[in-house]
PDB file of C-alpha atoms in Angstrom:
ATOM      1  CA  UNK M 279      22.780  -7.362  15.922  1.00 41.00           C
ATOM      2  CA  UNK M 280      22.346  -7.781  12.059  1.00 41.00           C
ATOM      3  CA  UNK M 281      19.886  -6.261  10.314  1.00 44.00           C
ATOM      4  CA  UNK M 282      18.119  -8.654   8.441  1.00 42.00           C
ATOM      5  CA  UNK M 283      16.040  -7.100   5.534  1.00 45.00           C
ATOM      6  CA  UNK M 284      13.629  -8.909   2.719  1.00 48.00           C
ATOM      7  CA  UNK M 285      15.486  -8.879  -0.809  1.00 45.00           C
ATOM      8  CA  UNK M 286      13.554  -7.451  -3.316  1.00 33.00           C
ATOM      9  CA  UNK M 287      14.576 -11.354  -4.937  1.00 36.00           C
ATOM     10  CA  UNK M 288      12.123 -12.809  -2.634  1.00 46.00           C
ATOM     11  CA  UNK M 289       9.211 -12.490  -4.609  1.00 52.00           C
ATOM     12  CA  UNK M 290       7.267  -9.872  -2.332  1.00 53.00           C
ATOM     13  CA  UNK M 291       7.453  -6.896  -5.151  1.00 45.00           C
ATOM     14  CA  UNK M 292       5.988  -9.396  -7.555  1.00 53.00           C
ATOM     15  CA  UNK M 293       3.429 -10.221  -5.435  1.00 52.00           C
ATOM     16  CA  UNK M 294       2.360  -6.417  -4.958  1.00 46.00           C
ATOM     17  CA  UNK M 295       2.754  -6.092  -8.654  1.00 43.00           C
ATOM     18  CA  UNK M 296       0.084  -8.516  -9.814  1.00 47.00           C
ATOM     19  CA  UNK M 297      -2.474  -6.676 -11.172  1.00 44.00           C
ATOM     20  CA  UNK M 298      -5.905  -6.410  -9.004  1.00 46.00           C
ATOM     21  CA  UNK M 299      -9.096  -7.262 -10.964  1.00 48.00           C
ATOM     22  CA  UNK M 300     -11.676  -5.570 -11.792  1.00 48.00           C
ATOM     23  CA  UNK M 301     -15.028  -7.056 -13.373  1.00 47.00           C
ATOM     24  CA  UNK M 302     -17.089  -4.807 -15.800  1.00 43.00           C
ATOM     25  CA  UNK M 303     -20.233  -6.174 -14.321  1.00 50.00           C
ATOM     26  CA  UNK M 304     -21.543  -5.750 -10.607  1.00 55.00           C
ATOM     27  CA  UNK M 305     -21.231  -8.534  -8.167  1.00 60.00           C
ATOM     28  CA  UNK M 306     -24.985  -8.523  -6.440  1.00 86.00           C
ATOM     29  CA  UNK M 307     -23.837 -12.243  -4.477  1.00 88.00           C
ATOM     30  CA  UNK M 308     -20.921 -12.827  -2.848  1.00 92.00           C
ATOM     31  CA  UNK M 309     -19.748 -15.930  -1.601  1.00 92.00           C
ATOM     32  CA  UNK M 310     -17.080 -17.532   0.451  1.00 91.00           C
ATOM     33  CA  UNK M 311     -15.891 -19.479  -2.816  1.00 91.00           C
ATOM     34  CA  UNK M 312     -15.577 -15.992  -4.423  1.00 90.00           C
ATOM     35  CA  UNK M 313     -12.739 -15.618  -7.098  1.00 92.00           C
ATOM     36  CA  UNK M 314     -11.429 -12.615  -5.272  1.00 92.00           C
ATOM     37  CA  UNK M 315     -11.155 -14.518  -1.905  1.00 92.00           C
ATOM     38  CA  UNK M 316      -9.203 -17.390  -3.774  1.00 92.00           C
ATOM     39  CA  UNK M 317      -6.996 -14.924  -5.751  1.00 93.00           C
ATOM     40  CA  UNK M 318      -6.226 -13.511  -1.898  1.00 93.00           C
ATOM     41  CA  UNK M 319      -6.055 -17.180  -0.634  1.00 91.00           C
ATOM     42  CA  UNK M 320      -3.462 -17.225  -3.054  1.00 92.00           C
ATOM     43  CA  UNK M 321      -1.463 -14.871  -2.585  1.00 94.00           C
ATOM     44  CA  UNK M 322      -0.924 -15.485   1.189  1.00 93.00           C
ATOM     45  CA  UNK M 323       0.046 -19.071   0.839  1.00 92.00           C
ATOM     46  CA  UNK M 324       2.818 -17.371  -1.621  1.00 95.00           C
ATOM     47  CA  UNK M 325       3.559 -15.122   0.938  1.00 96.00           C
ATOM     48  CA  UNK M 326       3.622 -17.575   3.878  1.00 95.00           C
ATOM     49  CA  UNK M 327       6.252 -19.708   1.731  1.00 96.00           C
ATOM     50  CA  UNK M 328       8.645 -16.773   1.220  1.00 97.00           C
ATOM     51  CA  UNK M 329       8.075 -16.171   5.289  1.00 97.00           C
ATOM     52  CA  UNK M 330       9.166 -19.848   6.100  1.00 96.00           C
ATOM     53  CA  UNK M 331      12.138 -19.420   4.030  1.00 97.00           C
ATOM     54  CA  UNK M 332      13.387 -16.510   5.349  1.00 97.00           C
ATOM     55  CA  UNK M 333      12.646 -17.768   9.418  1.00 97.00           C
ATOM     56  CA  UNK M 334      14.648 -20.860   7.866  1.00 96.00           C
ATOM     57  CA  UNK M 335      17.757 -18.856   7.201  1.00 97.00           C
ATOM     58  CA  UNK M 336      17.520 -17.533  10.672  1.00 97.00           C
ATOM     59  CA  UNK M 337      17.704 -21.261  12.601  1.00 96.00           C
ATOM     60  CA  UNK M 338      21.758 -20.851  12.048  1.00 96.00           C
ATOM     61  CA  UNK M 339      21.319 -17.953  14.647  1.00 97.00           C
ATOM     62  CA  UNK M 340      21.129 -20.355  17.933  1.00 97.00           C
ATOM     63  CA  UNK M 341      23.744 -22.069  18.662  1.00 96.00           C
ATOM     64  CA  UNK M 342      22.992 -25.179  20.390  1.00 95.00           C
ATOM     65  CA  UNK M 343      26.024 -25.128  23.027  1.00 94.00           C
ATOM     66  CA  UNK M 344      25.383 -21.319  23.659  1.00 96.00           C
ATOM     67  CA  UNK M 345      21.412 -21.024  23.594  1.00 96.00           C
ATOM     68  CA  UNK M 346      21.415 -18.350  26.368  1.00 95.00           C
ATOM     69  CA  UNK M 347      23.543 -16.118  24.287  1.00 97.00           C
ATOM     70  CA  UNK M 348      21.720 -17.650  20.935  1.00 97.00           C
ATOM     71  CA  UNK M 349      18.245 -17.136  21.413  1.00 97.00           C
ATOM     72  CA  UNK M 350      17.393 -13.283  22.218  1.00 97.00           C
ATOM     73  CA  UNK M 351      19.535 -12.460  18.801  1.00 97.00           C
ATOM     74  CA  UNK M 352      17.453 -15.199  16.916  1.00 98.00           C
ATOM     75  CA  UNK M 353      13.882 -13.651  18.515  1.00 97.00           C
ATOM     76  CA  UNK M 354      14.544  -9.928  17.432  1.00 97.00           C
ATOM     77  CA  UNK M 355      15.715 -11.170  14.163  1.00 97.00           C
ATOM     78  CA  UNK M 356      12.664 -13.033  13.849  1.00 98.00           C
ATOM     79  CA  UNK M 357      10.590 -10.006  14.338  1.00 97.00           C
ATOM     80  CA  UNK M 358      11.936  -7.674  12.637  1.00 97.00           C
ATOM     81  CA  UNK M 359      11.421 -10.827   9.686  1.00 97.00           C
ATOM     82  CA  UNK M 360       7.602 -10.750  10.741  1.00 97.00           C
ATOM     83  CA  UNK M 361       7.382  -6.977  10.885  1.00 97.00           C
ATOM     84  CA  UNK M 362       8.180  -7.024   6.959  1.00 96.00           C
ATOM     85  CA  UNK M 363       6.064  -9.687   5.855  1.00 97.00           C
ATOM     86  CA  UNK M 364       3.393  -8.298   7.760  1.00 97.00           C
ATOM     87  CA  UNK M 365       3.222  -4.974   6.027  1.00 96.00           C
ATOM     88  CA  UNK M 366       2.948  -7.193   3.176  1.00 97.00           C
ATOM     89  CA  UNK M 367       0.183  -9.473   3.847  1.00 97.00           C
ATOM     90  CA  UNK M 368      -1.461  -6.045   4.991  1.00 97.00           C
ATOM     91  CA  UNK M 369      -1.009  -4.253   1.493  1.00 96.00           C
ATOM     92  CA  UNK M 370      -2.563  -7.448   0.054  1.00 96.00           C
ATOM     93  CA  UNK M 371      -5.562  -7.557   2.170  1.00 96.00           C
ATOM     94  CA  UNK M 372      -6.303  -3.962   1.255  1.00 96.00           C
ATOM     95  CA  UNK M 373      -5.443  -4.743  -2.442  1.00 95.00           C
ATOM     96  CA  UNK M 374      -8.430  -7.854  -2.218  1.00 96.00           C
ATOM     97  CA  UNK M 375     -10.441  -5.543   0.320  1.00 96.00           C
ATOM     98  CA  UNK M 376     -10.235  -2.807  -2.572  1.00 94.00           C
ATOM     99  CA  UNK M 377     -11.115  -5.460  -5.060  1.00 93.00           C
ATOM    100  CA  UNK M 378     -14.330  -6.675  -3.615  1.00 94.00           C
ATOM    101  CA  UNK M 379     -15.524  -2.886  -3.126  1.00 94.00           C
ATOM    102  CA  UNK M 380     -15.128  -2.318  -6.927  1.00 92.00           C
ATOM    103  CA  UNK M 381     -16.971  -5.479  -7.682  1.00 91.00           C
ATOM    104  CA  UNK M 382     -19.867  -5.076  -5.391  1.00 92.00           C
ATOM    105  CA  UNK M 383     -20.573  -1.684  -7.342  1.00 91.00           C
ATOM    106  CA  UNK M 384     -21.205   0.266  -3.956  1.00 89.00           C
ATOM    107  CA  UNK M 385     -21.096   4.142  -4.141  1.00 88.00           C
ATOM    108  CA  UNK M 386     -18.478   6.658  -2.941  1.00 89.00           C
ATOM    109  CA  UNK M 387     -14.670   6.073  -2.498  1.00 90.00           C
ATOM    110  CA  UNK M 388     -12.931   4.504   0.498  1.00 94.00           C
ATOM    111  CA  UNK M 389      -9.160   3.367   0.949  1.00 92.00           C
ATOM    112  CA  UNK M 390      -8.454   0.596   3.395  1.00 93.00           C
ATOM    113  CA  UNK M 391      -6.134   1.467   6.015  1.00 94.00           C
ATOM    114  CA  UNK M 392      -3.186  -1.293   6.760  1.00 96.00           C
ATOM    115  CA  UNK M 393      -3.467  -3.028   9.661  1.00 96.00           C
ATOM    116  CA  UNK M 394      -0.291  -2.037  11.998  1.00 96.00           C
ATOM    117  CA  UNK M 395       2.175  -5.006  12.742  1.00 96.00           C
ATOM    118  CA  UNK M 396       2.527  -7.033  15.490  1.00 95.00           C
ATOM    119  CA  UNK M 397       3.931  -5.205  18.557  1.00 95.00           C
ATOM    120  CA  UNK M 398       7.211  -6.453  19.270  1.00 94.00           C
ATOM    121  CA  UNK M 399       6.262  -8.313  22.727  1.00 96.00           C
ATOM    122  CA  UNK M 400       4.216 -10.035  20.903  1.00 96.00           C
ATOM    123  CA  UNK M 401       6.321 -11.688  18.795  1.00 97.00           C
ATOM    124  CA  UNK M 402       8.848 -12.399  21.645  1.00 97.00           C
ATOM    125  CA  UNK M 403       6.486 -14.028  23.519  1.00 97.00           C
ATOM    126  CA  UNK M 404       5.462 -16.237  20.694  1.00 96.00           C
ATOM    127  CA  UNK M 405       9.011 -16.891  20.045  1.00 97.00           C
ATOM    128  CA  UNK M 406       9.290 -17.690  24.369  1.00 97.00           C
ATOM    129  CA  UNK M 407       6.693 -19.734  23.942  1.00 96.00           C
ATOM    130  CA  UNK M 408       7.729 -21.612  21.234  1.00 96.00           C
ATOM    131  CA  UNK M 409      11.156 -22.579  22.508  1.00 96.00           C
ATOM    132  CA  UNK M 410      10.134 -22.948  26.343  1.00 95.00           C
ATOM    133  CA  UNK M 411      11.142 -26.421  25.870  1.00 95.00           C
ATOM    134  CA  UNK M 412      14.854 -26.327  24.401  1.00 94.00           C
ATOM    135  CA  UNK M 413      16.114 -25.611  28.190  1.00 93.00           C
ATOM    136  CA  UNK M 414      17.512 -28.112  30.069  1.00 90.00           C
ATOM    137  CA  UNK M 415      15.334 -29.026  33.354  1.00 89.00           C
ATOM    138  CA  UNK M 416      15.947 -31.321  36.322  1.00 87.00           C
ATOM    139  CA  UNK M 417      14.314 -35.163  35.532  1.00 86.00           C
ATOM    140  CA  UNK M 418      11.943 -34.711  38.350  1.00 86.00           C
ATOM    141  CA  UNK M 419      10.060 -31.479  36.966  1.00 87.00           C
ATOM    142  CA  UNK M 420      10.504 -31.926  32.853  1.00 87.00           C
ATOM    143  CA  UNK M 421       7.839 -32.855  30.734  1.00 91.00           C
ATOM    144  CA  UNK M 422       8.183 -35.805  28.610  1.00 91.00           C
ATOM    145  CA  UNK M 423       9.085 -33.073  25.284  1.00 91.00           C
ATOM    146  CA  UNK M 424      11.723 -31.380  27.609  1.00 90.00           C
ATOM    147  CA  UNK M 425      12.831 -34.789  27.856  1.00 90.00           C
ATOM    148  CA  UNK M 426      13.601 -35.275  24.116  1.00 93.00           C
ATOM    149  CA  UNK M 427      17.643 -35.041  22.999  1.00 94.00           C
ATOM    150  CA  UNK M 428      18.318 -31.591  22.325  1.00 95.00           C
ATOM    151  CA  UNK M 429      17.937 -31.815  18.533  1.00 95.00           C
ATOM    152  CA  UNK M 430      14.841 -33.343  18.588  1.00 96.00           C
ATOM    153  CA  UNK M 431      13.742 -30.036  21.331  1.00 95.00           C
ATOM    154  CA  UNK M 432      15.460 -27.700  18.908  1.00 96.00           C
ATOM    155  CA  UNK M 433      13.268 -28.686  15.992  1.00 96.00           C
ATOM    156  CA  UNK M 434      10.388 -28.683  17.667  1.00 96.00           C
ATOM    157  CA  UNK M 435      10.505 -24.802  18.441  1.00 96.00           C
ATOM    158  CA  UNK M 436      11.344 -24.367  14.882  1.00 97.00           C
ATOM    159  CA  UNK M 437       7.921 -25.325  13.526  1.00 96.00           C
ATOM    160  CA  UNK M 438       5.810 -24.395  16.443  1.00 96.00           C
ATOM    161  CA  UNK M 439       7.892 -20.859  15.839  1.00 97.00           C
ATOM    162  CA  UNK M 440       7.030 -20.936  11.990  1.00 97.00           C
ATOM    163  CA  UNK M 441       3.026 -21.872  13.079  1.00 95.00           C
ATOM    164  CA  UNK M 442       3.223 -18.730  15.094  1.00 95.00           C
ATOM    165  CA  UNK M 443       4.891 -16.246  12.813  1.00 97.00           C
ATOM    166  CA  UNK M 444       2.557 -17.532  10.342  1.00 96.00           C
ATOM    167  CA  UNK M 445      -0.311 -16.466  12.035  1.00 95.00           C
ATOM    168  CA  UNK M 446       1.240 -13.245  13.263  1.00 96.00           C
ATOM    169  CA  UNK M 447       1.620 -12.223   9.776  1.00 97.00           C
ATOM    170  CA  UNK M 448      -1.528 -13.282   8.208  1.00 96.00           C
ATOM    171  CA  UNK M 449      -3.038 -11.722  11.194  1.00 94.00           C
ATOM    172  CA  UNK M 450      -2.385  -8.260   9.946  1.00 96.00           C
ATOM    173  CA  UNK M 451      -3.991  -9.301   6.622  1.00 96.00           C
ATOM    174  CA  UNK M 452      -6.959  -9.929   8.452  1.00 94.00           C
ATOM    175  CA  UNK M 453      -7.400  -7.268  10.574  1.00 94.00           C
ATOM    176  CA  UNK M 454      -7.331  -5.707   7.733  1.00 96.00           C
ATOM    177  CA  UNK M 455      -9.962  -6.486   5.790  1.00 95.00           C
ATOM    178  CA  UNK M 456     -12.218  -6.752   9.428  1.00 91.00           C
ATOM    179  CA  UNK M 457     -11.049  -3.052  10.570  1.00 93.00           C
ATOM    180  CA  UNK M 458     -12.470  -1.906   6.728  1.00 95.00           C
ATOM    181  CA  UNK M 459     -15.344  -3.571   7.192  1.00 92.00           C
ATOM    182  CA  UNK M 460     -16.133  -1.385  10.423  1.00 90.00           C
ATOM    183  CA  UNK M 461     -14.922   1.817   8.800  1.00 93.00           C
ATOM    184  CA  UNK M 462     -16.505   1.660   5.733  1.00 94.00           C
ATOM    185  CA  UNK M 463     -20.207   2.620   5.349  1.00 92.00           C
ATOM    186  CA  UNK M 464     -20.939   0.803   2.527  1.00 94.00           C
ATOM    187  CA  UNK M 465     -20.008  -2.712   3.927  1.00 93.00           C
ATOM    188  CA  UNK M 466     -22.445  -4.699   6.395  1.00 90.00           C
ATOM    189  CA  UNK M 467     -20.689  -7.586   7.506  1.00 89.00           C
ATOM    190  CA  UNK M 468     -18.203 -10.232   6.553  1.00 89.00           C
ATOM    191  CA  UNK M 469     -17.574 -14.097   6.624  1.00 91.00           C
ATOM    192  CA  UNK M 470     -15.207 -16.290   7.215  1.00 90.00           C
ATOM    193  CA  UNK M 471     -13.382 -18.200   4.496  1.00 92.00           C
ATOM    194  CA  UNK M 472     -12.162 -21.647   5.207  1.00 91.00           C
ATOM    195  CA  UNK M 473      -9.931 -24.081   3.249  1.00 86.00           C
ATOM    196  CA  UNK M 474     -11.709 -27.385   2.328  1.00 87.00           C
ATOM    197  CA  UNK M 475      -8.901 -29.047   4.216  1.00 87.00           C
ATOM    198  CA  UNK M 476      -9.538 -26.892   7.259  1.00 91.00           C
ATOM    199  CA  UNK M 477     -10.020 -27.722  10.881  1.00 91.00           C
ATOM    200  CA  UNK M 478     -13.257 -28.605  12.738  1.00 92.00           C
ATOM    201  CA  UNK M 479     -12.940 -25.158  14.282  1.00 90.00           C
ATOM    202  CA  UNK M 480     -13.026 -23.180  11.073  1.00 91.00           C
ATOM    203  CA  UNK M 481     -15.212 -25.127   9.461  1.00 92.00           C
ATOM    204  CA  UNK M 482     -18.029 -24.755  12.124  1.00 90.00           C
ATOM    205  CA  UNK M 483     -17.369 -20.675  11.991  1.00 89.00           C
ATOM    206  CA  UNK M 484     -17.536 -20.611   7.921  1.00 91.00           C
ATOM    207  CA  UNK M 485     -20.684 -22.371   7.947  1.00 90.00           C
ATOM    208  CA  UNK M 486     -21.991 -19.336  10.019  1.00 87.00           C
ATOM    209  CA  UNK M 487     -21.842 -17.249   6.955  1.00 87.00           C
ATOM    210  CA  UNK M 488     -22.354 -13.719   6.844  1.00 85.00           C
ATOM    211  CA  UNK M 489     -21.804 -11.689  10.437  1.00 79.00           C
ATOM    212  CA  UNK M 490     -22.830  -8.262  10.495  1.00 65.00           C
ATOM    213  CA  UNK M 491     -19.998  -5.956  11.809  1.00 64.00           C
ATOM    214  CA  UNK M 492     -22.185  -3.965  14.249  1.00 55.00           C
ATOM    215  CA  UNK M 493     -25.264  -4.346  15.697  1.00 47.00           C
ATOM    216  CA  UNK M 494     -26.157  -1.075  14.049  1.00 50.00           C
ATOM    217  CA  UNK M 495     -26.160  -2.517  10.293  1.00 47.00           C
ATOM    218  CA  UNK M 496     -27.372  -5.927  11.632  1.00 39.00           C
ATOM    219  CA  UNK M 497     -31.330  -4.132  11.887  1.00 42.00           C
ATOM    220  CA  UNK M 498     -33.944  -5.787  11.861  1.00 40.00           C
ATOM    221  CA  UNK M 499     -32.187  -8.899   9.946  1.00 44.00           C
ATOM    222  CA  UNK M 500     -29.977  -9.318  13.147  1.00 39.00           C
ATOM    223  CA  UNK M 501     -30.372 -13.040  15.759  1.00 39.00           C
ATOM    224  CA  UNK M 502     -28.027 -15.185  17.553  1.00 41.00           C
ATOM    225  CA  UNK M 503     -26.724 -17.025  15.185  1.00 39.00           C
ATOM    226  CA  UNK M 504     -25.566 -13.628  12.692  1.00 37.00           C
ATOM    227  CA  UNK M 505     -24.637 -11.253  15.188  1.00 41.00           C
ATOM    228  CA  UNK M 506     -21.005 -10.793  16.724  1.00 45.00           C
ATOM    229  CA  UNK M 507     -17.808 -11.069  15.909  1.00 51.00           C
ATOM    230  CA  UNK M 508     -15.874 -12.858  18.653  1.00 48.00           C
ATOM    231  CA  UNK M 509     -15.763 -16.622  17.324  1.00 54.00           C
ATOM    232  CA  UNK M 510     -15.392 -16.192  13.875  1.00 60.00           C
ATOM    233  CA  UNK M 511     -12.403 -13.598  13.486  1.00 68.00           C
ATOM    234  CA  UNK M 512     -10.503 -16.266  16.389  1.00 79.00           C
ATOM    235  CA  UNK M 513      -7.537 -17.634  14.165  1.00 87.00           C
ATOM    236  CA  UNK M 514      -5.191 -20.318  15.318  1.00 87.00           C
ATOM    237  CA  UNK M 515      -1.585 -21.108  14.624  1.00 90.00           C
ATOM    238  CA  UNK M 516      -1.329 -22.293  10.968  1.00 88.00           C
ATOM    239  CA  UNK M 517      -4.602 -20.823   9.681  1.00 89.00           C
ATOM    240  CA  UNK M 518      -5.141 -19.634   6.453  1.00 90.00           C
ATOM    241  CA  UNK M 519      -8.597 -18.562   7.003  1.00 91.00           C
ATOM    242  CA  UNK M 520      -9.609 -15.284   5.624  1.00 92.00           C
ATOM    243  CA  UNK M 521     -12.006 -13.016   6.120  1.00 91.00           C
ATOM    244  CA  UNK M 522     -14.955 -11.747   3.499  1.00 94.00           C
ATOM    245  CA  UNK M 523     -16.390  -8.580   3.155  1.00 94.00           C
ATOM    246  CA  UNK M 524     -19.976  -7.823   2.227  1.00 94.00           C
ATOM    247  CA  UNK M 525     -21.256  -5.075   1.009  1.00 94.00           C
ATOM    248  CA  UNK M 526     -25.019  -2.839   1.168  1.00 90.00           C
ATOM    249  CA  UNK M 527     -27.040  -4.468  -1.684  1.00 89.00           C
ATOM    250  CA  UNK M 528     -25.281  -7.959  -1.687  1.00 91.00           C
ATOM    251  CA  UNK M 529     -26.332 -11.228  -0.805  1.00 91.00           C
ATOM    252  CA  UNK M 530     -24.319 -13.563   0.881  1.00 92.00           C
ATOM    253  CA  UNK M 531     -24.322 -17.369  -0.368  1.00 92.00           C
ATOM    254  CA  UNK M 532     -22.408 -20.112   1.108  1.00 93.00           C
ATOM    255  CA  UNK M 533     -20.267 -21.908  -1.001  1.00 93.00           C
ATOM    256  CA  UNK M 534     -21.731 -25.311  -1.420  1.00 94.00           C
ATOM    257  CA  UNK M 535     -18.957 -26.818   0.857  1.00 93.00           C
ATOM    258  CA  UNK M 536     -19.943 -24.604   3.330  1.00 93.00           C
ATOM    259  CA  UNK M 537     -23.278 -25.367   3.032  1.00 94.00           C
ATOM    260  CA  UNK M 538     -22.698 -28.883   4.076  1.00 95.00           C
ATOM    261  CA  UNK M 539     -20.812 -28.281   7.062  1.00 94.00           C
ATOM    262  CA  UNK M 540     -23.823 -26.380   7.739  1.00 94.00           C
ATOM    263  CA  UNK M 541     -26.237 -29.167   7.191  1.00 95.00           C
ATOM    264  CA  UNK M 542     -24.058 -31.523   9.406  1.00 95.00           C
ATOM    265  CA  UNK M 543     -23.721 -28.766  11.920  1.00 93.00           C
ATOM    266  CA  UNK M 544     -27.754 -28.627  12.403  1.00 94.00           C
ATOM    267  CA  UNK M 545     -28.115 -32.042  12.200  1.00 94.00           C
ATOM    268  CA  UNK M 546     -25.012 -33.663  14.464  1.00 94.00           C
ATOM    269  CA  UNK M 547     -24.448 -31.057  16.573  1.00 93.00           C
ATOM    270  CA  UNK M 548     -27.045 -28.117  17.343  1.00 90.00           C
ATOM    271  CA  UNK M 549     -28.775 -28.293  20.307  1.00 86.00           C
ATOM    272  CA  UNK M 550     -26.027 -29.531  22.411  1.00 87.00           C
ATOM    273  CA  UNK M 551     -24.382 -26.468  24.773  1.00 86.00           C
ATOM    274  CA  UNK M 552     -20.716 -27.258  25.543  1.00 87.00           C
ATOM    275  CA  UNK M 553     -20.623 -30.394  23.071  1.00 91.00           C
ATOM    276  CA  UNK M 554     -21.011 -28.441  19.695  1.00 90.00           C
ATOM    277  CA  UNK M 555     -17.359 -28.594  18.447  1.00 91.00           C
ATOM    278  CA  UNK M 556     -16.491 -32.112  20.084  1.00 94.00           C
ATOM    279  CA  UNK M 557     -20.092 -33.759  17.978  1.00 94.00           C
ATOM    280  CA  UNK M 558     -19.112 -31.534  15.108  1.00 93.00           C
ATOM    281  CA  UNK M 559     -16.026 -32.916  14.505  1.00 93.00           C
ATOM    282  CA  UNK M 560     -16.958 -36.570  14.727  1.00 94.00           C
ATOM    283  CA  UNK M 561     -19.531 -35.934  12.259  1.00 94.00           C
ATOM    284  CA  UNK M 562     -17.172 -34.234   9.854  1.00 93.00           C
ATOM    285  CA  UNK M 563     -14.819 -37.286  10.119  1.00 92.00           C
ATOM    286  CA  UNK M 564     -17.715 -39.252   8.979  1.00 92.00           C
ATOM    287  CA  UNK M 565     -19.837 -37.345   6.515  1.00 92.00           C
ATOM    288  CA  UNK M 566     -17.581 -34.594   5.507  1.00 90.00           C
ATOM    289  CA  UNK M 567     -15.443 -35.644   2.263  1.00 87.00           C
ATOM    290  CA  UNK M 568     -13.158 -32.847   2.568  1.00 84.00           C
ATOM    291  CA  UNK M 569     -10.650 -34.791   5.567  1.00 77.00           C
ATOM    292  CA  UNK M 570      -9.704 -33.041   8.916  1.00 76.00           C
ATOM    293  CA  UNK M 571      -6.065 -31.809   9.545  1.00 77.00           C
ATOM    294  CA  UNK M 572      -4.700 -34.918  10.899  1.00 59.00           C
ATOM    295  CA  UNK M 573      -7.058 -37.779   9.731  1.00 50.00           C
ATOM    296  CA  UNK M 574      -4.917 -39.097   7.061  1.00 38.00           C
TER     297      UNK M 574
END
C-alpha cells in the first residue's frame, strides 16, 4: 500500500510555528468567548481544512467498478491521514492548554501530555460506517439511500467520511485539554465552547458553563447542574466545539451568547424530563438570533 505522508507544504509546521501568547497581566475571569479559546478555534478550523484536502486526494483510491478491492486500501490510507493530523490538533490543544495556564497566573509548572490518536479500529469502523451504503443490495431489503445511482452513494460516504475524520481528529485536541484538566492540580474544571452557529445540542451544554473535573475540586460549590462530565465533553460528527479550562482562583463568566441560551434554556425548557433538547431547540429557532445548523 502507499504510504501517504503530510508535506511539510500543507501548512501544519506553520500552524505549530505561530507563536503562543502570553499576557503580562493575570487573567482572574475566564470565559467561553476568551481570546485564547478563539485563537484555538482558529487554528482547528485551519487544521480541519488542510484534513479535508488531504481525505480529498484520497477519493481517487476506490474505484467504482472494483470497490471490494478499492475500499480497504482507501480506509488504511485514511487513517494513517487521521493519525497525522491528530498528533497535530493534539500539539495545538496543549499549545492553547499551556496558554491559558500562563494567563491564569497559577503556581508551579505542568506540561500537558498529548492525547494518543485514534486506535486504528476506530477509524475503520468510521470509515465502514460511512460507506455501508455504496454496496449493491437486493430491491427488497435496500434502503431508499442504497437505492441512489452509485455516484450519488459514492458521494455520500465521502462527506459523512470527512464528518467523521473530522471529529476523530479534533477529538484528540480535546481530550487533550480535558485529560490536563484532571492531571493538573491547579485547574478545577472546564467548559464547553460553542460556535454561535452551533447546534441545539452544544448550545444547551455551553450554557452549562463551568463543570468541575472531579467531585473532589467541585467542594462545597458542587450541585446537579455543575457536576459531571458525561454530556458536555459528548462531541458529534462535524463539531468544532472545544473545551475550556479553568483554573484555582478564576471565575468563570459566560459569554453573553451563552448567557442567552441560558436564559431561554430556564425559561422554554427546564422543568421538562425527556423534552429538554426537543423545547430547547424550538425556542432557539425562535428567540435565538444566532440560526441553527440547517434553518437557513
Amino acid at each position: 500500500m502507499r504510504c501517504w505522508t503530510v508535506s511539510p507544504r500543507s501548512g501544519l509546521a506553520r500552524l505549530l510555528r505561530a507563536p503562543s501568547r502570553r499576557r503580562p497581566t493575570v487573567a482572574s475571569t475566564t470565559s467561553d468567548s476568551s481570546p485564547g479559546a478563539a485563537r484555538w478555534r482558529s487554528a482547528q478550523q485551519g487544521l480541519t481544512a488542510l484534513l479535508l484536502r488531504d481525505l480529498r486526494t484520497l477519493r481517487r483510491l476506490i474505484n467504482p467498478r472494483r470497490l471490494q478491492a478499492t475500499v480497504p486500501p482507501w480506509i488504511e490510507a485514511v487513517a494513517v491521514v487521521v493519525g497525522q493530523y491528530a498528533e497535530v490538533s493534539a500539539a495545538l490543544a496543549a499549545d492553547f492548554y499551556d496558554g491559558e495556564r500562563a494567563d491564569a497566573g497559577v503556581p508551579g509548572g505542568f506540561t500537558a501530555r498529548l492525547a494518543d490518536a485514534p486506535p486504528g479500529e476506530q477509524v475503520d469502523a468510521s470509515m465502514r460506517w460511512a460507506t455501508k451504503d455504496v454496496w449493491d443490495r437486493d430491491a427488497d431489503v435496500a434502503t431508499p439511500a442504497q437505492l441512489e445511482p452509485l455516484d450519488v452513494r459514492l458521494e455520500a460516504a465521502f462527506v459523512k467520511a470527512d464528518m467523521a475524520t473530522q471529529r476523530l481528529v479534533a477529538d484528540v485536541g480535546r481530550e487533550t485539554v480535558r485529560q490536563a484538566v484532571r492531571q493538573d492540580r491547579q485547574a478545577v474544571a472546564y467548559a464547553r465552547v460553542a460556535a454561535l452557529g452551533a447546534c441545539s445540542f452544544c448550545k444547551l451544554m455551553a450554557s452549562r458553563g463551568s463543570v468541575y473535573a472531579t467531585a473532589e475540586t467541585a467542594g462545597r460549590d458542587a450541585n446537579d447542574r455543575f457536576s459531571g462530565d458525561a454530556s458536555v465533553v459528548k462531541f458529534h460528527n462535524n463539531c468544532h466545539c472545544g473545551i475550556l479550562p479553568v483554573f484555582r482562583g478564576q471565575r468563570f463568566q459566560l459569554s453573553p451568547h451563552a448567557a442567552r441560551w441560558d436564559e431561554i434554556y430556564r425559561e422554554y425548557a427546564q422543568g421538562h424530563p425527556g423534552d429538554q433538547l426537543r423545547l430547547f431547540r424550538r425556542a432557539l429557532a425562535e428567540h435565538d438570533e444566532y440560526p441553527l445548523p440547517g434553518s437557513h
